[in-house]
mmCIF file of C-alpha atoms in Angstrom:
data_model
loop_
_atom_site.group_PDB
_atom_site.id
_atom_site.type_symbol
_atom_site.label_atom_id
_atom_site.label_comp_id
_atom_site.label_asym_id
_atom_site.label_seq_id
_atom_site.Cartn_x
_atom_site.Cartn_y
_atom_site.Cartn_z
ATOM 1 C CA MET A 108 4.389 64.144 112.327
ATOM 2 C CA ALA A 109 0.904 65.373 113.315
ATOM 3 C CA VAL A 110 -1.766 62.833 114.207
ATOM 4 C CA TRP A 111 -3.682 63.814 111.068
ATOM 5 C CA ASP A 112 -0.943 62.619 108.719
ATOM 6 C CA ASP A 113 -2.439 59.119 108.543
ATOM 7 C CA LEU A 114 -5.698 60.522 107.139
ATOM 8 C CA VAL A 115 -5.490 60.177 103.366
ATOM 9 C CA GLY A 116 -7.630 62.371 101.118
ATOM 10 C CA GLN A 117 -9.844 63.641 103.964
ATOM 11 C CA ALA A 118 -8.982 67.349 104.105
ATOM 12 C CA LYS A 119 -12.500 68.477 105.085
ATOM 13 C CA VAL A 120 -12.804 65.925 107.895
ATOM 14 C CA GLU A 121 -9.323 66.800 109.140
ATOM 15 C CA GLU A 122 -10.270 70.477 109.285
ATOM 16 C CA GLN A 123 -13.437 69.754 111.286
ATOM 17 C CA LEU A 124 -11.673 67.462 113.747
ATOM 18 C CA ALA A 125 -8.777 69.859 114.230
ATOM 19 C CA ALA A 126 -11.228 72.658 115.045
ATOM 20 C CA ALA A 127 -13.085 70.435 117.509
ATOM 21 C CA ALA A 128 -9.788 69.403 119.149
ATOM 22 C CA ARG A 129 -8.880 73.057 119.662
ATOM 23 C CA ASP A 130 -12.276 73.717 121.248
ATOM 24 C CA ALA A 131 -11.920 70.602 123.425
ATOM 25 C CA ASP A 132 -8.576 71.884 124.615
ATOM 26 C CA ALA A 133 -10.153 75.243 125.437
ATOM 27 C CA LEU A 134 -12.913 73.495 127.419
ATOM 28 C CA VAL A 135 -10.439 71.557 129.578
ATOM 29 C CA THR A 136 -8.348 74.689 130.132
ATOM 30 C CA ALA A 137 -11.445 76.668 131.129
ATOM 31 C CA HIS A 138 -12.546 73.966 133.596
ATOM 32 C CA ALA A 139 -9.073 73.843 135.152
ATOM 33 C CA ALA A 140 -9.182 77.609 135.666
ATOM 34 C CA GLY A 141 -12.730 77.534 137.034
ATOM 35 C CA GLN A 142 -14.026 79.556 134.094
ATOM 36 C CA PRO A 143 -17.327 79.056 132.203
ATOM 37 C CA ASP A 144 -17.317 77.001 129.007
ATOM 38 C CA PRO A 145 -16.430 78.917 125.833
ATOM 39 C CA GLU A 146 -19.426 79.732 123.664
ATOM 40 C CA ALA A 147 -20.125 78.183 120.252
ATOM 41 C CA SER A 148 -17.803 75.245 120.859
ATOM 42 C CA LYS A 149 -17.375 72.729 118.036
ATOM 43 C CA MET A 150 -16.696 70.000 120.591
ATOM 44 C CA THR A 151 -19.407 67.500 121.489
ATOM 45 C CA HIS A 152 -19.571 64.290 123.508
ATOM 46 C CA ALA A 153 -20.500 61.830 120.720
ATOM 47 C CA TRP A 154 -19.239 61.497 117.143
ATOM 48 C CA LEU A 155 -20.176 59.144 114.329
ATOM 49 C CA PHE A 156 -17.647 58.481 111.552
ATOM 50 C CA THR A 157 -19.087 56.890 108.410
ATOM 51 C CA GLY A 158 -17.614 56.073 105.040
ATOM 52 C CA PRO A 159 -16.957 53.193 102.634
ATOM 53 C CA PRO A 160 -14.442 50.450 103.483
ATOM 54 C CA GLY A 161 -10.906 51.769 103.244
ATOM 55 C CA SER A 162 -11.870 55.397 103.790
ATOM 56 C CA GLY A 163 -10.115 55.479 107.158
ATOM 57 C CA ARG A 164 -13.000 55.740 109.629
ATOM 58 C CA ALA A 165 -11.081 54.129 112.488
ATOM 59 C CA THR A 166 -7.917 56.053 111.583
ATOM 60 C CA ALA A 167 -9.806 59.345 111.835
ATOM 61 C CA ALA A 168 -11.317 58.350 115.189
ATOM 62 C CA ARG A 169 -7.943 57.337 116.631
ATOM 63 C CA ALA A 170 -6.311 60.542 115.368
ATOM 64 C CA PHE A 171 -9.055 62.612 116.990
ATOM 65 C CA ALA A 172 -8.664 60.655 120.238
ATOM 66 C CA ALA A 173 -4.932 61.419 120.176
ATOM 67 C CA ALA A 174 -5.564 65.125 119.581
ATOM 68 C CA LEU A 175 -7.964 65.178 122.541
ATOM 69 C CA GLN A 176 -5.234 63.742 124.782
ATOM 70 C CA CYS A 177 -2.422 65.910 123.394
ATOM 71 C CA VAL A 178 -0.234 67.455 126.115
ATOM 72 C CA SER A 179 2.358 69.109 123.903
ATOM 73 C CA PRO A 180 3.946 72.159 125.560
ATOM 74 C CA ASP A 181 3.846 73.893 122.170
ATOM 75 C CA ARG A 182 0.170 74.683 122.730
ATOM 76 C CA ALA A 183 1.156 77.393 125.208
ATOM 77 C CA LEU A 184 2.876 79.070 122.264
ATOM 78 C CA GLY A 185 -0.151 78.726 120.004
ATOM 79 C CA GLY A 186 0.449 75.190 118.746
ATOM 80 C CA ALA A 187 -2.571 73.074 117.796
ATOM 81 C CA PRO A 188 -3.511 69.837 119.619
ATOM 82 C CA GLY A 189 -2.419 66.667 117.864
ATOM 83 C CA CYS A 190 1.348 67.096 117.613
ATOM 84 C CA GLY A 191 1.909 63.345 117.261
ATOM 85 C CA PHE A 192 5.038 63.360 119.455
ATOM 86 C CA CYS A 193 3.931 64.009 123.030
ATOM 87 C CA ASP A 194 3.119 61.249 125.498
ATOM 88 C CA GLY A 195 -0.643 61.756 125.110
ATOM 89 C CA CYS A 196 -0.563 61.483 121.319
ATOM 90 C CA HIS A 197 1.939 58.621 121.189
ATOM 91 C CA THR A 198 0.283 56.363 123.761
ATOM 92 C CA THR A 199 -3.128 56.906 122.171
ATOM 93 C CA LEU A 200 -1.909 55.997 118.696
ATOM 94 C CA VAL A 201 -0.154 52.829 119.892
ATOM 95 C CA GLY A 202 -3.132 51.832 122.050
ATOM 96 C CA THR A 203 -1.661 52.121 125.551
ATOM 97 C CA HIS A 204 -3.234 55.337 126.859
ATOM 98 C CA ALA A 205 -5.029 54.676 130.158
ATOM 99 C CA ASP A 206 -7.979 56.918 129.232
ATOM 100 C CA VAL A 207 -8.536 55.721 125.664
ATOM 101 C CA GLU A 208 -10.421 52.472 125.063
ATOM 102 C CA ILE A 209 -10.266 51.260 121.455
ATOM 103 C CA VAL A 210 -12.883 48.578 120.806
ATOM 104 C CA ARG A 211 -12.812 46.381 117.724
ATOM 105 C CA THR A 212 -14.254 42.924 117.329
ATOM 106 C CA ASP A 213 -13.235 39.856 115.385
ATOM 107 C CA LEU A 214 -16.661 38.324 116.040
ATOM 108 C CA LEU A 215 -19.945 38.688 114.190
ATOM 109 C CA SER A 216 -21.475 41.061 116.723
ATOM 110 C CA ILE A 217 -20.953 43.088 119.899
ATOM 111 C CA GLY A 218 -23.308 41.977 122.648
ATOM 112 C CA VAL A 219 -24.982 43.510 125.669
ATOM 113 C CA LYS A 220 -22.360 42.334 128.184
ATOM 114 C CA GLU A 221 -19.437 43.957 126.383
ATOM 115 C CA THR A 222 -21.409 47.161 125.862
ATOM 116 C CA ARG A 223 -22.354 47.400 129.543
ATOM 117 C CA ASP A 224 -18.671 47.118 130.421
ATOM 118 C CA LEU A 225 -17.948 50.038 128.090
ATOM 119 C CA VAL A 226 -20.756 52.118 129.561
ATOM 120 C CA ARG A 227 -19.427 51.529 133.080
ATOM 121 C CA ARG A 228 -15.981 52.645 131.986
ATOM 122 C CA ALA A 229 -17.432 55.734 130.308
ATOM 123 C CA GLN A 230 -18.788 56.915 133.661
ATOM 124 C CA LEU A 231 -15.284 57.166 135.122
ATOM 125 C CA SER A 232 -13.315 60.386 135.260
ATOM 126 C CA PRO A 233 -10.056 60.467 133.284
ATOM 127 C CA ALA A 234 -7.272 58.766 135.240
ATOM 128 C CA GLY A 235 -4.571 61.076 133.999
ATOM 129 C CA GLY A 236 -5.535 62.302 130.557
ATOM 130 C CA ARG A 237 -7.690 65.209 129.514
ATOM 131 C CA TRP A 238 -10.694 63.136 128.405
ATOM 132 C CA GLN A 239 -12.106 59.638 128.791
ATOM 133 C CA VAL A 240 -12.391 58.466 125.161
ATOM 134 C CA ILE A 241 -14.207 55.355 123.904
ATOM 135 C CA VAL A 242 -13.478 54.464 120.254
ATOM 136 C CA LEU A 243 -15.975 51.884 118.972
ATOM 137 C CA GLU A 244 -14.608 50.864 115.569
ATOM 138 C CA ASP A 245 -17.424 48.407 114.771
ATOM 139 C CA ALA A 246 -20.547 50.257 115.900
ATOM 140 C CA ASP A 247 -22.429 48.596 113.036
ATOM 141 C CA ARG A 248 -21.964 45.233 114.783
ATOM 142 C CA LEU A 249 -23.853 46.201 117.926
ATOM 143 C CA THR A 250 -26.848 43.966 118.529
ATOM 144 C CA GLU A 251 -30.172 45.717 119.072
ATOM 145 C CA GLY A 252 -29.920 45.119 122.807
ATOM 146 C CA ALA A 253 -26.361 46.435 122.906
ATOM 147 C CA GLY A 254 -27.429 49.507 120.956
ATOM 148 C CA ASN A 255 -30.126 50.258 123.518
ATOM 149 C CA VAL A 256 -27.568 49.947 126.316
ATOM 150 C CA LEU A 257 -25.247 52.360 124.513
ATOM 151 C CA LEU A 258 -28.082 54.821 123.887
ATOM 152 C CA LYS A 259 -28.438 55.574 127.590
ATOM 153 C CA ALA A 260 -24.746 56.461 127.864
ATOM 154 C CA VAL A 261 -24.866 58.678 124.778
ATOM 155 C CA GLU A 262 -28.011 60.433 126.041
ATOM 156 C CA GLU A 263 -26.533 61.176 129.471
ATOM 157 C CA PRO A 264 -22.754 61.323 129.034
ATOM 158 C CA ALA A 265 -20.261 61.887 131.819
ATOM 159 C CA PRO A 266 -18.774 65.402 131.748
ATOM 160 C CA ARG A 267 -15.350 64.421 130.394
ATOM 161 C CA THR A 268 -16.289 61.391 128.281
ATOM 162 C CA VAL A 269 -16.261 61.304 124.466
ATOM 163 C CA TRP A 270 -17.747 58.507 122.341
ATOM 164 C CA LEU A 271 -16.274 57.976 118.859
ATOM 165 C CA LEU A 272 -18.378 55.529 116.837
ATOM 166 C CA CYS A 273 -17.410 54.140 113.416
ATOM 167 C CA ALA A 274 -19.768 52.501 110.891
ATOM 168 C CA PRO A 275 -20.024 52.120 107.099
ATOM 169 C CA SER A 276 -23.203 54.226 106.884
ATOM 170 C CA LEU A 277 -25.802 56.025 108.983
ATOM 171 C CA GLU A 278 -28.268 53.181 108.389
ATOM 172 C CA ASP A 279 -25.930 50.786 110.215
ATOM 173 C CA VAL A 280 -26.533 52.598 113.518
ATOM 174 C CA LEU A 281 -29.766 52.902 115.482
ATOM 175 C CA PRO A 282 -31.607 56.134 114.608
ATOM 176 C CA THR A 283 -31.810 57.056 118.284
ATOM 177 C CA ILE A 284 -28.016 56.856 118.595
ATOM 178 C CA ARG A 285 -27.063 58.600 115.370
ATOM 179 C CA SER A 286 -29.433 61.488 116.139
ATOM 180 C CA ARG A 287 -27.345 62.218 119.238
ATOM 181 C CA CYS A 288 -23.986 62.156 117.461
ATOM 182 C CA ARG A 289 -22.144 64.685 115.355
ATOM 183 C CA HIS A 290 -21.789 63.017 111.965
ATOM 184 C CA LEU A 291 -18.669 63.070 109.781
ATOM 185 C CA THR A 292 -18.619 61.427 106.347
ATOM 186 C CA LEU A 293 -15.331 60.184 104.905
ATOM 187 C CA ARG A 294 -14.827 59.541 101.207
ATOM 188 C CA THR A 295 -12.856 56.935 99.327
ATOM 189 C CA PRO A 296 -9.290 58.280 99.069
ATOM 190 C CA PRO A 297 -8.008 59.092 95.574
ATOM 191 C CA VAL A 298 -5.866 56.383 94.003
ATOM 192 C CA ASP A 299 -2.864 58.716 93.630
ATOM 193 C CA ALA A 300 -3.027 59.663 97.325
ATOM 194 C CA VAL A 301 -3.087 56.000 98.393
ATOM 195 C CA ALA A 302 -0.189 55.160 96.091
ATOM 196 C CA ASP A 303 1.808 58.068 97.509
ATOM 197 C CA VAL A 304 1.286 56.750 101.060
ATOM 198 C CA LEU A 305 2.460 53.265 100.057
ATOM 199 C CA VAL A 306 5.610 54.705 98.493
ATOM 200 C CA ARG A 307 6.450 57.099 101.353
ATOM 201 C CA ARG A 308 5.578 54.971 104.381
ATOM 202 C CA ASP A 309 5.978 51.403 103.185
ATOM 203 C CA GLY A 310 8.822 51.780 100.721
ATOM 204 C CA ILE A 311 6.865 50.124 97.898
ATOM 205 C CA GLU A 312 7.988 50.733 94.339
ATOM 206 C CA PRO A 313 5.865 53.460 92.668
ATOM 207 C CA GLU A 314 4.621 51.201 89.870
ATOM 208 C CA ALA A 315 3.545 48.446 92.264
ATOM 209 C CA ALA A 316 1.993 51.009 94.616
ATOM 210 C CA HIS A 317 -0.121 52.548 91.859
ATOM 211 C CA ALA A 318 -1.190 49.125 90.601
ATOM 212 C CA ALA A 319 -2.281 48.041 94.090
ATOM 213 C CA ALA A 320 -4.072 51.322 94.800
ATOM 214 C CA ARG A 321 -5.894 51.157 91.476
ATOM 215 C CA ALA A 322 -6.851 47.495 91.900
ATOM 216 C CA THR A 323 -8.315 48.082 95.374
ATOM 217 C CA GLN A 324 -10.056 51.309 94.287
ATOM 218 C CA GLY A 325 -8.532 53.429 97.025
ATOM 219 C CA HIS A 326 -8.735 51.008 99.973
ATOM 220 C CA ILE A 327 -5.517 51.749 101.882
ATOM 221 C CA ASP A 328 -5.185 48.566 103.959
ATOM 222 C CA ARG A 329 -6.096 46.279 101.072
ATOM 223 C CA ALA A 330 -3.711 48.116 98.769
ATOM 224 C CA ARG A 331 -0.873 47.684 101.267
ATOM 225 C CA ARG A 332 -1.617 43.988 101.624
ATOM 226 C CA LEU A 333 -1.906 43.476 97.862
ATOM 227 C CA ALA A 334 1.418 45.209 97.278
ATOM 228 C CA THR A 335 3.285 43.271 99.969
ATOM 229 C CA ASP A 336 1.607 39.838 100.210
ATOM 230 C CA GLU A 337 2.104 37.345 97.394
ATOM 231 C CA ARG A 338 -0.695 35.162 98.736
ATOM 232 C CA ALA A 339 -3.159 38.068 98.540
ATOM 233 C CA ARG A 340 -2.211 38.633 94.899
ATOM 234 C CA ALA A 341 -2.692 34.943 94.131
ATOM 235 C CA ARG A 342 -6.155 34.915 95.763
ATOM 236 C CA ARG A 343 -7.213 37.978 93.802
ATOM 237 C CA ALA A 344 -6.031 36.404 90.545
ATOM 238 C CA VAL A 345 -8.210 33.346 91.233
ATOM 239 C CA VAL A 346 -11.258 35.525 91.928
ATOM 240 C CA LEU A 347 -10.826 37.525 88.729
ATOM 241 C CA LYS A 348 -10.800 34.305 86.699
ATOM 242 C CA LEU A 349 -14.206 33.296 88.052
ATOM 243 C CA PRO A 350 -16.266 35.218 85.424
ATOM 244 C CA LEU A 351 -14.640 33.090 82.720
ATOM 245 C CA ARG A 352 -15.482 29.824 84.519
ATOM 246 C CA VAL A 353 -19.237 30.159 85.030
ATOM 247 C CA GLY A 354 -20.254 29.403 81.461
ATOM 248 C CA ASP A 355 -21.626 25.979 82.442
ATOM 249 C CA VAL A 356 -23.242 24.646 85.597
ATOM 250 C CA GLY A 357 -20.354 22.368 86.531
ATOM 251 C CA GLY A 358 -17.784 25.119 86.177
ATOM 252 C CA GLY A 359 -19.872 27.530 88.215
ATOM 253 C CA LEU A 360 -20.412 25.089 91.078
ATOM 254 C CA LYS A 361 -16.733 24.151 91.132
ATOM 255 C CA ALA A 362 -15.712 27.814 91.205
ATOM 256 C CA ALA A 363 -18.120 28.423 94.099
ATOM 257 C CA GLN A 364 -16.680 25.530 96.079
ATOM 258 C CA GLU A 365 -13.119 26.732 95.521
ATOM 259 C CA LEU A 366 -14.036 30.263 96.610
ATOM 260 C CA VAL A 367 -15.605 29.021 99.846
ATOM 261 C CA ASP A 368 -12.725 26.610 100.489
ATOM 262 C CA ALA A 369 -10.202 29.426 100.072
ATOM 263 C CA ALA A 370 -12.089 31.543 102.608
ATOM 264 C CA ALA A 371 -12.219 28.608 105.017
ATOM 265 C CA GLU A 372 -8.467 28.149 104.619
ATOM 266 C CA ASP A 373 -7.942 31.811 105.515
ATOM 267 C CA ALA A 374 -10.016 31.306 108.664
ATOM 268 C CA LYS A 375 -8.030 28.178 109.514
ATOM 269 C CA GLN A 376 -4.696 29.994 109.171
ATOM 270 C CA VAL A 377 -5.857 32.821 111.436
ATOM 271 C CA ALA A 378 -7.081 30.242 113.957
ATOM 272 C CA GLU A 379 -3.748 28.431 113.930
ATOM 273 C CA GLU A 380 -1.955 31.690 114.649
ATOM 274 C CA ILE A 381 -4.239 32.877 117.462
ATOM 275 C CA ASP A 382 -6.300 30.040 118.938
ATOM 276 C CA VAL A 383 -3.407 27.951 120.273
ATOM 277 C CA LYS A 384 -1.852 30.955 121.985
ATOM 278 C CA GLU A 385 -5.175 32.002 123.532
ATOM 279 C CA THR A 386 -5.897 28.487 124.765
ATOM 280 C CA ASP A 387 -2.442 28.064 126.319
ATOM 281 C CA GLU A 388 -2.668 31.453 128.035
ATOM 282 C CA LEU A 389 -6.095 30.658 129.495
ATOM 283 C CA LYS A 390 -4.972 27.232 130.707
ATOM 284 C CA GLN A 391 -1.984 28.807 132.400
ATOM 285 C CA ALA A 392 -4.162 31.485 133.993
ATOM 286 C CA LEU A 393 -6.584 28.849 135.273
ATOM 287 C CA GLY A 394 -3.765 26.827 136.823
ATOM 288 C CA ALA A 395 -3.484 23.835 134.500
ATOM 289 C CA SER A 396 -1.083 21.159 135.703
ATOM 290 C CA GLN A 397 2.011 20.027 133.835
ATOM 291 C CA GLY A 398 0.090 17.248 132.092
ATOM 292 C CA GLY A 399 -2.498 19.722 130.861
ATOM 293 C CA ARG A 400 -5.141 18.622 133.342
ATOM 294 C CA MET A 401 -7.523 21.442 134.187
ATOM 295 C CA PRO A 402 -8.684 22.232 137.754
ATOM 296 C CA ARG A 403 -12.324 21.615 138.618
ATOM 297 C CA GLY A 404 -14.767 24.362 137.768
ATOM 298 C CA THR A 405 -12.825 25.661 134.764
ATOM 299 C CA ALA A 406 -14.737 23.809 132.030
ATOM 300 C CA GLY A 407 -17.124 26.738 131.595
ATOM 301 C CA ALA A 408 -14.303 29.182 130.910
ATOM 302 C CA MET A 409 -12.731 26.840 128.367
ATOM 303 C CA LYS A 410 -16.098 26.316 126.652
ATOM 304 C CA GLU A 411 -16.648 30.088 126.460
ATOM 305 C CA LEU A 412 -13.246 30.517 124.801
ATOM 306 C CA GLU A 413 -13.970 27.725 122.296
ATOM 307 C CA ASP A 414 -17.299 29.341 121.378
ATOM 308 C CA ARG A 415 -15.592 32.695 120.895
ATOM 309 C CA GLN A 416 -12.942 31.139 118.672
ATOM 310 C CA LYS A 417 -15.606 29.418 116.597
ATOM 311 C CA ARG A 418 -17.451 32.718 116.088
ATOM 312 C CA ARG A 419 -14.181 34.371 115.096
ATOM 313 C CA ARG A 420 -13.487 31.692 112.477
ATOM 314 C CA THR A 421 -16.952 32.314 111.038
ATOM 315 C CA ARG A 422 -16.300 36.058 110.924
ATOM 316 C CA THR A 423 -12.888 35.558 109.300
ATOM 317 C CA GLN A 424 -14.342 33.284 106.627
ATOM 318 C CA ARG A 425 -17.109 35.750 105.797
ATOM 319 C CA ASP A 426 -14.678 38.666 105.715
ATOM 320 C CA SER A 427 -12.496 36.730 103.283
ATOM 321 C CA LEU A 428 -15.505 35.956 101.091
ATOM 322 C CA ASP A 429 -16.627 39.575 101.224
ATOM 323 C CA LEU A 430 -13.197 40.668 100.048
ATOM 324 C CA ALA A 431 -13.423 38.276 97.095
ATOM 325 C CA LEU A 432 -16.916 39.553 96.246
ATOM 326 C CA THR A 433 -15.647 43.126 96.361
ATOM 327 C CA ASP A 434 -12.972 42.233 93.796
ATOM 328 C CA LEU A 435 -15.635 40.540 91.681
ATOM 329 C CA THR A 436 -17.841 43.621 91.811
ATOM 330 C CA GLY A 437 -14.889 45.712 90.662
ATOM 331 C CA PHE A 438 -14.351 43.334 87.737
ATOM 332 C CA TYR A 439 -17.926 43.751 86.464
ATOM 333 C CA ARG A 440 -17.761 47.495 87.078
ATOM 334 C CA ASP A 441 -14.826 47.600 84.648
ATOM 335 C CA VAL A 442 -16.782 45.489 82.158
ATOM 336 C CA LEU A 443 -19.654 47.973 82.365
ATOM 337 C CA ALA A 444 -17.265 50.902 81.907
ATOM 338 C CA LEU A 445 -15.951 49.324 78.691
ATOM 339 C CA GLN A 446 -19.449 48.599 77.415
ATOM 340 C CA LEU A 447 -20.605 52.163 78.035
ATOM 341 C CA ARG A 448 -17.309 53.659 76.824
ATOM 342 C CA ALA A 449 -16.984 55.509 80.126
ATOM 343 C CA ARG A 450 -13.973 57.690 80.740
ATOM 344 C CA SER A 451 -13.429 56.393 84.280
ATOM 345 C CA PRO A 452 -10.120 54.514 84.663
ATOM 346 C CA LEU A 453 -10.227 50.737 84.945
ATOM 347 C CA ALA A 454 -9.306 49.140 88.253
ATOM 348 C CA ASN A 455 -8.254 45.748 86.895
ATOM 349 C CA THR A 456 -5.977 46.623 84.015
ATOM 350 C CA ASP A 457 -3.936 43.464 84.623
ATOM 351 C CA VAL A 458 -6.868 41.363 83.295
ATOM 352 C CA ARG A 459 -7.919 43.714 80.518
ATOM 353 C CA ASP A 460 -8.148 40.875 77.982
ATOM 354 C CA ALA A 461 -10.784 39.119 80.111
ATOM 355 C CA LEU A 462 -12.648 42.399 80.640
ATOM 356 C CA GLU A 463 -12.808 43.114 76.919
ATOM 357 C CA ARG A 464 -13.845 39.555 76.095
ATOM 358 C CA ILE A 465 -16.817 39.607 78.461
ATOM 359 C CA ALA A 466 -17.701 43.182 77.488
ATOM 360 C CA GLN A 467 -17.978 42.107 73.838
ATOM 361 C CA GLU A 468 -19.927 38.923 74.560
ATOM 362 C CA THR A 469 -22.601 40.495 76.766
ATOM 363 C CA THR A 470 -24.699 43.636 77.143
ATOM 364 C CA PRO A 471 -24.708 46.373 79.805
ATOM 365 C CA GLU A 472 -28.054 45.047 81.053
ATOM 366 C CA ARG A 473 -26.582 41.607 81.692
ATOM 367 C CA THR A 474 -23.557 43.144 83.404
ATOM 368 C CA LEU A 475 -25.821 45.099 85.750
ATOM 369 C CA ARG A 476 -27.709 41.914 86.604
ATOM 370 C CA ARG A 477 -24.416 40.221 87.403
ATOM 371 C CA ILE A 478 -23.379 43.067 89.699
ATOM 372 C CA GLU A 479 -26.756 42.741 91.418
ATOM 373 C CA ALA A 480 -26.125 39.002 91.848
ATOM 374 C CA VAL A 481 -22.803 39.678 93.586
ATOM 375 C CA LEU A 482 -24.413 42.266 95.864
ATOM 376 C CA ALA A 483 -27.241 39.828 96.645
ATOM 377 C CA CYS A 484 -24.647 37.257 97.680
ATOM 378 C CA ARG A 485 -23.051 39.740 100.075
ATOM 379 C CA GLU A 486 -26.455 40.505 101.587
ATOM 380 C CA ALA A 487 -27.195 36.789 101.959
ATOM 381 C CA LEU A 488 -23.929 36.283 103.846
ATOM 382 C CA ASP A 489 -24.874 39.172 106.147
ATOM 383 C CA ARG A 490 -28.132 37.328 106.883
ATOM 384 C CA ASN A 491 -26.138 34.229 107.915
ATOM 385 C CA VAL A 492 -27.014 32.156 104.840
ATOM 386 C CA ALA A 493 -24.669 29.182 104.501
ATOM 387 C CA PRO A 494 -21.641 30.471 102.522
ATOM 388 C CA LEU A 495 -21.631 27.662 99.945
ATOM 389 C CA LEU A 496 -25.348 28.067 99.191
ATOM 390 C CA ALA A 497 -24.998 31.833 98.813
ATOM 391 C CA VAL A 498 -21.964 31.618 96.524
ATOM 392 C CA GLU A 499 -23.461 28.807 94.414
ATOM 393 C CA ALA A 500 -26.612 30.887 93.904
ATOM 394 C CA MET A 501 -24.419 33.781 92.798
ATOM 395 C CA THR A 502 -22.380 31.744 90.300
ATOM 396 C CA MET A 503 -25.563 30.372 88.754
ATOM 397 C CA ALA A 504 -26.924 33.918 88.416
ATOM 398 C CA LEU A 505 -23.678 35.027 86.750
ATOM 399 C CA ARG A 506 -24.445 32.626 83.891
ATOM 400 C CA ASP A 507 -27.489 34.658 82.816
#
């Protein structure tokens, strides 16, 4: 299985990355032989992967990182980098390669301190691999200060270092950084391609796979979760009932409260799974006694961990809300498609009765205003507006 097999519906991007991986391999081979660099190389030191959620930005970056580290002996016989089986490919894909740093955050932002640590690592020569690769999956979460720190490293890269940045869009990255990166745009995978992956790799029944892929509009990870997690299906069903509950003020406010409470419960469950383990591990590392008493001078470390866990709970709650708002946007998109008699397939066929009811009771203009209200709520959450206030404002706007 080649490293590119996890890329779904991205044939053009796969072709570009495969060509760059071949050129990168030629560069390393030329350096080892003391030869000059090949001309017109497609390889560069900084890449920016953009695309909508679910398009596979991070998957593409990790696959490219694996191809850069590929040490398959087949290449001597003309084989392309990225076999998927050699030690370089395997350790990169599972996250254990010594020269590949994969950075993702469960917090709201990536700060200056973390970025400086990455920049220092980027200056090192590869320990045993062919390249030093830094995969930054959440480049859009860099603070302005962190972005300025990263800029210096991208402007003056080490000879064998490659930066792979991932973000939803070009606008999510500082102009000075994106101007120094080679840009690749990924598209939303086709529904049939996503369904095929769920059937082949996850063993999901074809009908359920197609339903999940259609409902999530091509988002691979969400489709997998929807097809395999009963709780995810229950949450989605609650969200899709919201448009029928906002007819009066009381119903709208109650629906908003339930939506926020459900997101908070998601954050609480994640915290219960991770926070206790993290706290116990830190206490053990700091030398806590049998009774749990901490040595002197360790209060600061414990406080730092508590602050990090609090920020993660906030991020988890907002991610859960954003997922619900995405489902809600898809609902009103289907309503608009029915009102305009569009030929595009509906995503939420399981609630077609509700779609047709609202489509008949309202106009396309009102539907567009409702979509704008949902998008405004997402923007408000990005600006750190209190979740309940943002969602209540949205439910009131959905009444218009």
